[in-house]
CSV table of C-alpha atoms in Angstrom, one decimal:
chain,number,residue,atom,x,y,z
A,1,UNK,CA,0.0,0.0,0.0
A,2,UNK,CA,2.8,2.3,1.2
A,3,UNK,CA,4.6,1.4,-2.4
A,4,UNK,CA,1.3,2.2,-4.2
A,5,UNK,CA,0.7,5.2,-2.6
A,6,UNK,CA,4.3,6.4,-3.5
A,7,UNK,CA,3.4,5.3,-7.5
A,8,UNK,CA,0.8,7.4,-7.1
A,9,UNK,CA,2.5,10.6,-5.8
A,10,UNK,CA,5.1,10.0,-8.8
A,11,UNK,CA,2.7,9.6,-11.1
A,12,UNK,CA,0.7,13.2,-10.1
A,13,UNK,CA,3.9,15.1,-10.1
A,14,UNK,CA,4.9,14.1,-13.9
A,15,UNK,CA,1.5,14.7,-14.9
A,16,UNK,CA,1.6,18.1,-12.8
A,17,UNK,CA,5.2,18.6,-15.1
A,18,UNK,CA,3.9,17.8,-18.3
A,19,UNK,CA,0.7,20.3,-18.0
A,20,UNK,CA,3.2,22.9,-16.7
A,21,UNK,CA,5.1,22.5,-19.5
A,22,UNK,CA,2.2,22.5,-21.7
A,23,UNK,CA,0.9,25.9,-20.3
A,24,UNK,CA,4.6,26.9,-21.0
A,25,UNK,CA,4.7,26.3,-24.6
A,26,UNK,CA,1.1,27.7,-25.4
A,27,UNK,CA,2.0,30.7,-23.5
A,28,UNK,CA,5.7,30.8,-26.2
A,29,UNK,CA,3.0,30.2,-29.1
A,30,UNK,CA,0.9,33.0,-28.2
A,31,UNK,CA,3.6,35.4,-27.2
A,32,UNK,CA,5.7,34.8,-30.8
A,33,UNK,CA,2.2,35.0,-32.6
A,34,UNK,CA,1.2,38.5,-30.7
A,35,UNK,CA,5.5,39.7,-31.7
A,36,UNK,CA,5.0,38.5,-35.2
A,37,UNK,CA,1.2,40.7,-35.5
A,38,UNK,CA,2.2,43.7,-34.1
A,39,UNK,CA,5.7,43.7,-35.9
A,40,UNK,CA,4.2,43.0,-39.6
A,41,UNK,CA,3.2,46.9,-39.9
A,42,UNK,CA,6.4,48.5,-39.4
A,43,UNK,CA,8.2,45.6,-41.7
A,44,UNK,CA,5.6,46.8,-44.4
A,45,UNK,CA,7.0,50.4,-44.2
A,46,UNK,CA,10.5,49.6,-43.8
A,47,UNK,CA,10.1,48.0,-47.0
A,48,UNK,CA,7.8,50.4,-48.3
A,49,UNK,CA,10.4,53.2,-48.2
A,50,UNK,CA,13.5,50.9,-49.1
A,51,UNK,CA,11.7,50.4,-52.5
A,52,UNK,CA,11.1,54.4,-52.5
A,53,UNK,CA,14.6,55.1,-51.9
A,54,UNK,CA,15.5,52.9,-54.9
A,55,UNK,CA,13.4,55.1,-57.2
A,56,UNK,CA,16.0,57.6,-59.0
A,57,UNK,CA,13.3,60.2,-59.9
A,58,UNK,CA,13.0,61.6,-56.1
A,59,UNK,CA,14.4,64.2,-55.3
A,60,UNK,CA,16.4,65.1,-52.1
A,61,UNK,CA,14.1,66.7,-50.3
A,62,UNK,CA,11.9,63.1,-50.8
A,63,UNK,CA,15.0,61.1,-50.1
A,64,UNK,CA,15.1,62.8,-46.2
A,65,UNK,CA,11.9,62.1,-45.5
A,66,UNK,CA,12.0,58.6,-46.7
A,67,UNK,CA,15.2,58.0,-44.7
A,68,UNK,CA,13.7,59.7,-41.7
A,69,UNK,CA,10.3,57.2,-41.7
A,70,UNK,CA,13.2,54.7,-42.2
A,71,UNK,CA,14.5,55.3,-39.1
A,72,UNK,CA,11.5,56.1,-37.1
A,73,UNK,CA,10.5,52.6,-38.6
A,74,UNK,CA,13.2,51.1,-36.9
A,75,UNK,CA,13.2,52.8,-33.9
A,76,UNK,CA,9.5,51.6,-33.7
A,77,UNK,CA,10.9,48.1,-33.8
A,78,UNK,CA,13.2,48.2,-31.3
A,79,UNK,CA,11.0,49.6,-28.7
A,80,UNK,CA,9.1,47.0,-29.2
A,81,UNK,CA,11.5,44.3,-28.9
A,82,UNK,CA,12.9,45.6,-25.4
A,83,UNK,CA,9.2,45.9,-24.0
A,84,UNK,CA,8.4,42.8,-25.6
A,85,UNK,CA,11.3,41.3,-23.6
A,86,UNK,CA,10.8,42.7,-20.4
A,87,UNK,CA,7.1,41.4,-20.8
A,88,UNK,CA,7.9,37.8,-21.9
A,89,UNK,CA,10.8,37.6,-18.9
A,90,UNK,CA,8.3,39.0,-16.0
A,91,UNK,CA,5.3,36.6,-17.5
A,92,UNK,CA,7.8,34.2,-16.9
A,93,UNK,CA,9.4,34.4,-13.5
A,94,UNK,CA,12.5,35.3,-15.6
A,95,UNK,CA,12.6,38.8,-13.8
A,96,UNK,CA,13.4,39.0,-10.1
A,97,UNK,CA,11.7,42.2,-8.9
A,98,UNK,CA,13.5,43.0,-5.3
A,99,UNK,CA,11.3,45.6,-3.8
A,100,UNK,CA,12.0,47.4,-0.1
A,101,UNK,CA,10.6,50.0,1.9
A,102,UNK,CA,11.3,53.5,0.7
A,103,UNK,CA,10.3,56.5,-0.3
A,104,UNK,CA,8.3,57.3,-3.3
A,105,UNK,CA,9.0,61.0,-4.2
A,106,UNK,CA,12.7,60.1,-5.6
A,107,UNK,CA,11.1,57.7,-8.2
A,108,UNK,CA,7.8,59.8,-8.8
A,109,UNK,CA,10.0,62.5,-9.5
A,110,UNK,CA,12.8,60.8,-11.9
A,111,UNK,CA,9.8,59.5,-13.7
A,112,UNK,CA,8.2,63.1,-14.5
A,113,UNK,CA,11.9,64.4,-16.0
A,114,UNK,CA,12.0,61.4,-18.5
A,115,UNK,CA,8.6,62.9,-19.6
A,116,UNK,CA,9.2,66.8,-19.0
A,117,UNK,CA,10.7,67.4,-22.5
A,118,UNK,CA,7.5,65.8,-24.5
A,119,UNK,CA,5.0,67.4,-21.9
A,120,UNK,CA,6.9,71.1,-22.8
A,121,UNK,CA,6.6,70.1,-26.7
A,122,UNK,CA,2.9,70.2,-25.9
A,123,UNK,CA,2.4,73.3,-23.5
A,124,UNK,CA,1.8,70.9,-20.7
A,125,UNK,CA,2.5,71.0,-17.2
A,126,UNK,CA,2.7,68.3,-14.2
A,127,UNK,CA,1.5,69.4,-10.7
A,128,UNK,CA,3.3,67.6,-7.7
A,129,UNK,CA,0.6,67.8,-5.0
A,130,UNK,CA,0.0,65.3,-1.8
A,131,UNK,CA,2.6,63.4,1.2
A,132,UNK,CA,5.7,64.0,-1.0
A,133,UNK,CA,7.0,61.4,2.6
A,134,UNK,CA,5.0,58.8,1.3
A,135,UNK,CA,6.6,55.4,1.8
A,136,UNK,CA,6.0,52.2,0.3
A,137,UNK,CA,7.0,48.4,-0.8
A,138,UNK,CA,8.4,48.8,-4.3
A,139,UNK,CA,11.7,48.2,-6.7
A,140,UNK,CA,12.7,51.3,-7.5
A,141,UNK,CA,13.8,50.6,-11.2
A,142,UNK,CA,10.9,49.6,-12.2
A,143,UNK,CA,8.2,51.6,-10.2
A,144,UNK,CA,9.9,54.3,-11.8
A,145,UNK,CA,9.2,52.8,-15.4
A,146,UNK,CA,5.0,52.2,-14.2
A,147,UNK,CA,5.2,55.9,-13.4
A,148,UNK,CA,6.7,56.7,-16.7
A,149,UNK,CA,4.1,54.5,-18.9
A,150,UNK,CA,1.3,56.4,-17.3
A,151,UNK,CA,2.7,59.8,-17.3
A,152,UNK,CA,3.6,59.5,-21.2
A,153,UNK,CA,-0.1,57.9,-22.0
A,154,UNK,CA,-1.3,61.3,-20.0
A,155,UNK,CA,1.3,63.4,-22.2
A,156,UNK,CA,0.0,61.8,-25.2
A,157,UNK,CA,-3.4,61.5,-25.0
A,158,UNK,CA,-4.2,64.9,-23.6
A,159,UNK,CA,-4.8,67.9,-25.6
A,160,UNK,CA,-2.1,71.0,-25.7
A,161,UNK,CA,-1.7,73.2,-22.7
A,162,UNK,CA,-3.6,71.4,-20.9
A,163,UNK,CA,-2.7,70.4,-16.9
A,164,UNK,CA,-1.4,66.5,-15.3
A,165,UNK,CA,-2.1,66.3,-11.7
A,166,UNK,CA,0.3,64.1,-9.9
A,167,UNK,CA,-0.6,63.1,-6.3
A,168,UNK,CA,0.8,61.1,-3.3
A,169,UNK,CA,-2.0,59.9,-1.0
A,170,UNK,CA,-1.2,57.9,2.7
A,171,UNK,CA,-4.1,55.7,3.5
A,172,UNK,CA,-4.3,54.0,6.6
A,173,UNK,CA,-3.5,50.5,5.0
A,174,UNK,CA,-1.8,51.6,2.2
A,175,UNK,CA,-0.5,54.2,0.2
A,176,UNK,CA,-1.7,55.9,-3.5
A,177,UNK,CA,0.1,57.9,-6.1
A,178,UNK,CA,-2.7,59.1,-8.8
A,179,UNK,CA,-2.5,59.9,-11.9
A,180,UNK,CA,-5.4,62.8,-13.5
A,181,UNK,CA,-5.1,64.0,-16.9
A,182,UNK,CA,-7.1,65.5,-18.9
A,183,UNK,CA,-8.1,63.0,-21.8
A,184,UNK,CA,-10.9,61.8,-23.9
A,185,UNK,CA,-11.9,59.8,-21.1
A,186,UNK,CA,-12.6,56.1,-21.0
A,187,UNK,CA,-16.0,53.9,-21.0
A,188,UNK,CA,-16.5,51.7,-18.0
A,189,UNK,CA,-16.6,48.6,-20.4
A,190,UNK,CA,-13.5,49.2,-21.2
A,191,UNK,CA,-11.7,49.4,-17.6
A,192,UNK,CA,-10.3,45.9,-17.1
A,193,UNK,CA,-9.6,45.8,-20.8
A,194,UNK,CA,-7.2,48.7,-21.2
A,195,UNK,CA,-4.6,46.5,-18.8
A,196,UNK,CA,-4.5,43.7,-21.4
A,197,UNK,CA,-1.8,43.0,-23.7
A,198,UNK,CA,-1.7,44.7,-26.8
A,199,UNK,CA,-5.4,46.0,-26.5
A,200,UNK,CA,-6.2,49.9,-26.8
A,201,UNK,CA,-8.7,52.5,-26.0
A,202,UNK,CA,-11.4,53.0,-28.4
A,203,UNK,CA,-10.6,56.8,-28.0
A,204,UNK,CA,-7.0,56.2,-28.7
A,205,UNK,CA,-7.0,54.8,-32.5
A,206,UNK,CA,-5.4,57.8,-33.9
A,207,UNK,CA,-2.9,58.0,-31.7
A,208,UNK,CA,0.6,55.9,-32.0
A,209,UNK,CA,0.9,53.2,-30.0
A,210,UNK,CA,1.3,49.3,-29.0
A,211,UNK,CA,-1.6,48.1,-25.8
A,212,UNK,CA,1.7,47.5,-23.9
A,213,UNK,CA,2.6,50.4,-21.7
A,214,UNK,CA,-0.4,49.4,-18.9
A,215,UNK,CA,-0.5,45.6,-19.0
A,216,UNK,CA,3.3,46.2,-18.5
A,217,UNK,CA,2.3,48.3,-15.5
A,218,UNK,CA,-0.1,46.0,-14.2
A,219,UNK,CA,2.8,43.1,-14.3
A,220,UNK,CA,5.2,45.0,-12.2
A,221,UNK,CA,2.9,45.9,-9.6
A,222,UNK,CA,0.4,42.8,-9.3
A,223,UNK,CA,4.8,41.6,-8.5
A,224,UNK,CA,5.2,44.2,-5.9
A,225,UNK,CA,1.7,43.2,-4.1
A,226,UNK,CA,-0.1,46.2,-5.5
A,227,UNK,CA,-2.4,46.6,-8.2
A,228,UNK,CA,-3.7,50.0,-10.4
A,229,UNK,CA,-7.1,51.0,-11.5
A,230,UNK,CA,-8.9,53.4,-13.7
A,231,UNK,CA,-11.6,55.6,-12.8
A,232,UNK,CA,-12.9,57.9,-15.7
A,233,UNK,CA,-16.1,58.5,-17.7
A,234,UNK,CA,-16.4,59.3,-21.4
A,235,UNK,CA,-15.3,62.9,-21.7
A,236,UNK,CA,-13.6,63.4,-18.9
């Protein structure tokens, strides 16, 4: 019986392995088939302008502007790799997050001079405002880059001049920095999905950009034993 049992036991923990590694390899197959999607439209235009290039009627003036999309192309590409990357590792346990007590301000306020320079291109300004003491359980590397995701979607999809309000709040069980901007707002149906890979805003089709910048927020926080949530209305 105890011999049986033991069988048993084995046999639950190979089966347990094999659907693990199972999960695993679906989880690859969906990754390299969401790479492969969202990489086919930049490909398009690289080669798009590679064959415009070759044309020996354009003139100079053309030949910038086609070697500038070129670039920007490719820049496109490789911003999407990296994120890609960092996804993929922390989906996979690849990524060691080591989070400590410590003050938030230091990060809050690194993250708000990576995006000072595009927020001045558009007349906007970020307000500080809250318990600029706050402390909290967090890796500073990369809180810093959930901060900056957020703070460039608020750049981005708010119109010129307008105001981002930046806040530190201590609660008595935790503590809250939050994000206000002034955007097209953003349907209730749509809350949970905005955090999902790849997906974006029905309000944000005309804008640039990947559905990565918030499910890679979500990652690194759900990591650090905190979450993030939206509240907006249409609008607003």
């Amino acid at each position: 019986g105890k011999f049986q049992s033991q069988i048993v036991r084995l046999y639950q923990i190979l089966s347990s392995y094999e659907e693990h590694e199972k999960r695993q390899k679906e989880q690859l197959e969906e990754s390299i088939s969401d790479l492969v999607h969202q990489i086919n439209t930049p490909i398009a235009n690289l080669q798009l302008y590679s064959s415009l290039l070759e044309q020996e009627e354009i003139t100079c003036e053309e030949r910038k502007v086609f070697s500038k999309n070129i670039r920007d192309q490719a820049d496109k590409l490789e911003w999407l790799g990296e994120n890609f990357s960092k996804i993929s590792r922390l989906e996979h346990g690849m990524i060691c997050l080591r989070p400590s007590i410590g003050k938030l301000l230091p990060v809050v306020l690194a993250a708000v001079d990576e995006v000072a320079l595009k927020a001045k291109g558009r007349e906007q300004e970020i307000r500080l405002l809250g318990d600029q003491c706050l402390e909290a359980w967090f890796d500073p590397k990369w809180t810093e880059e959930v901060f900056i995701n957020i703070l460039e979607n608020g750049v981005k999809y708010s119109p010129k001049g307008s105001v981002i309000h930046l806040s530190m709040e201590c609660y008595e069980t935790y503590g809250a920095v939050q994000i206000r901007d002034e955007g097209p707002g953003i349907s209730k149906d749509e809350y949970s999905k905005i955090f999902q890979k790849f997906y974006r805003g029905s309000k944000t089709k005309e804008q640039e950009g990947w559905g990565i910048g918030l499910y890679l927020s979500r990652l690194v926080l759900e990591r650090e034993q905190g979450y993030i949530k939206v509240e907006s209305e249409e609008g607003k």
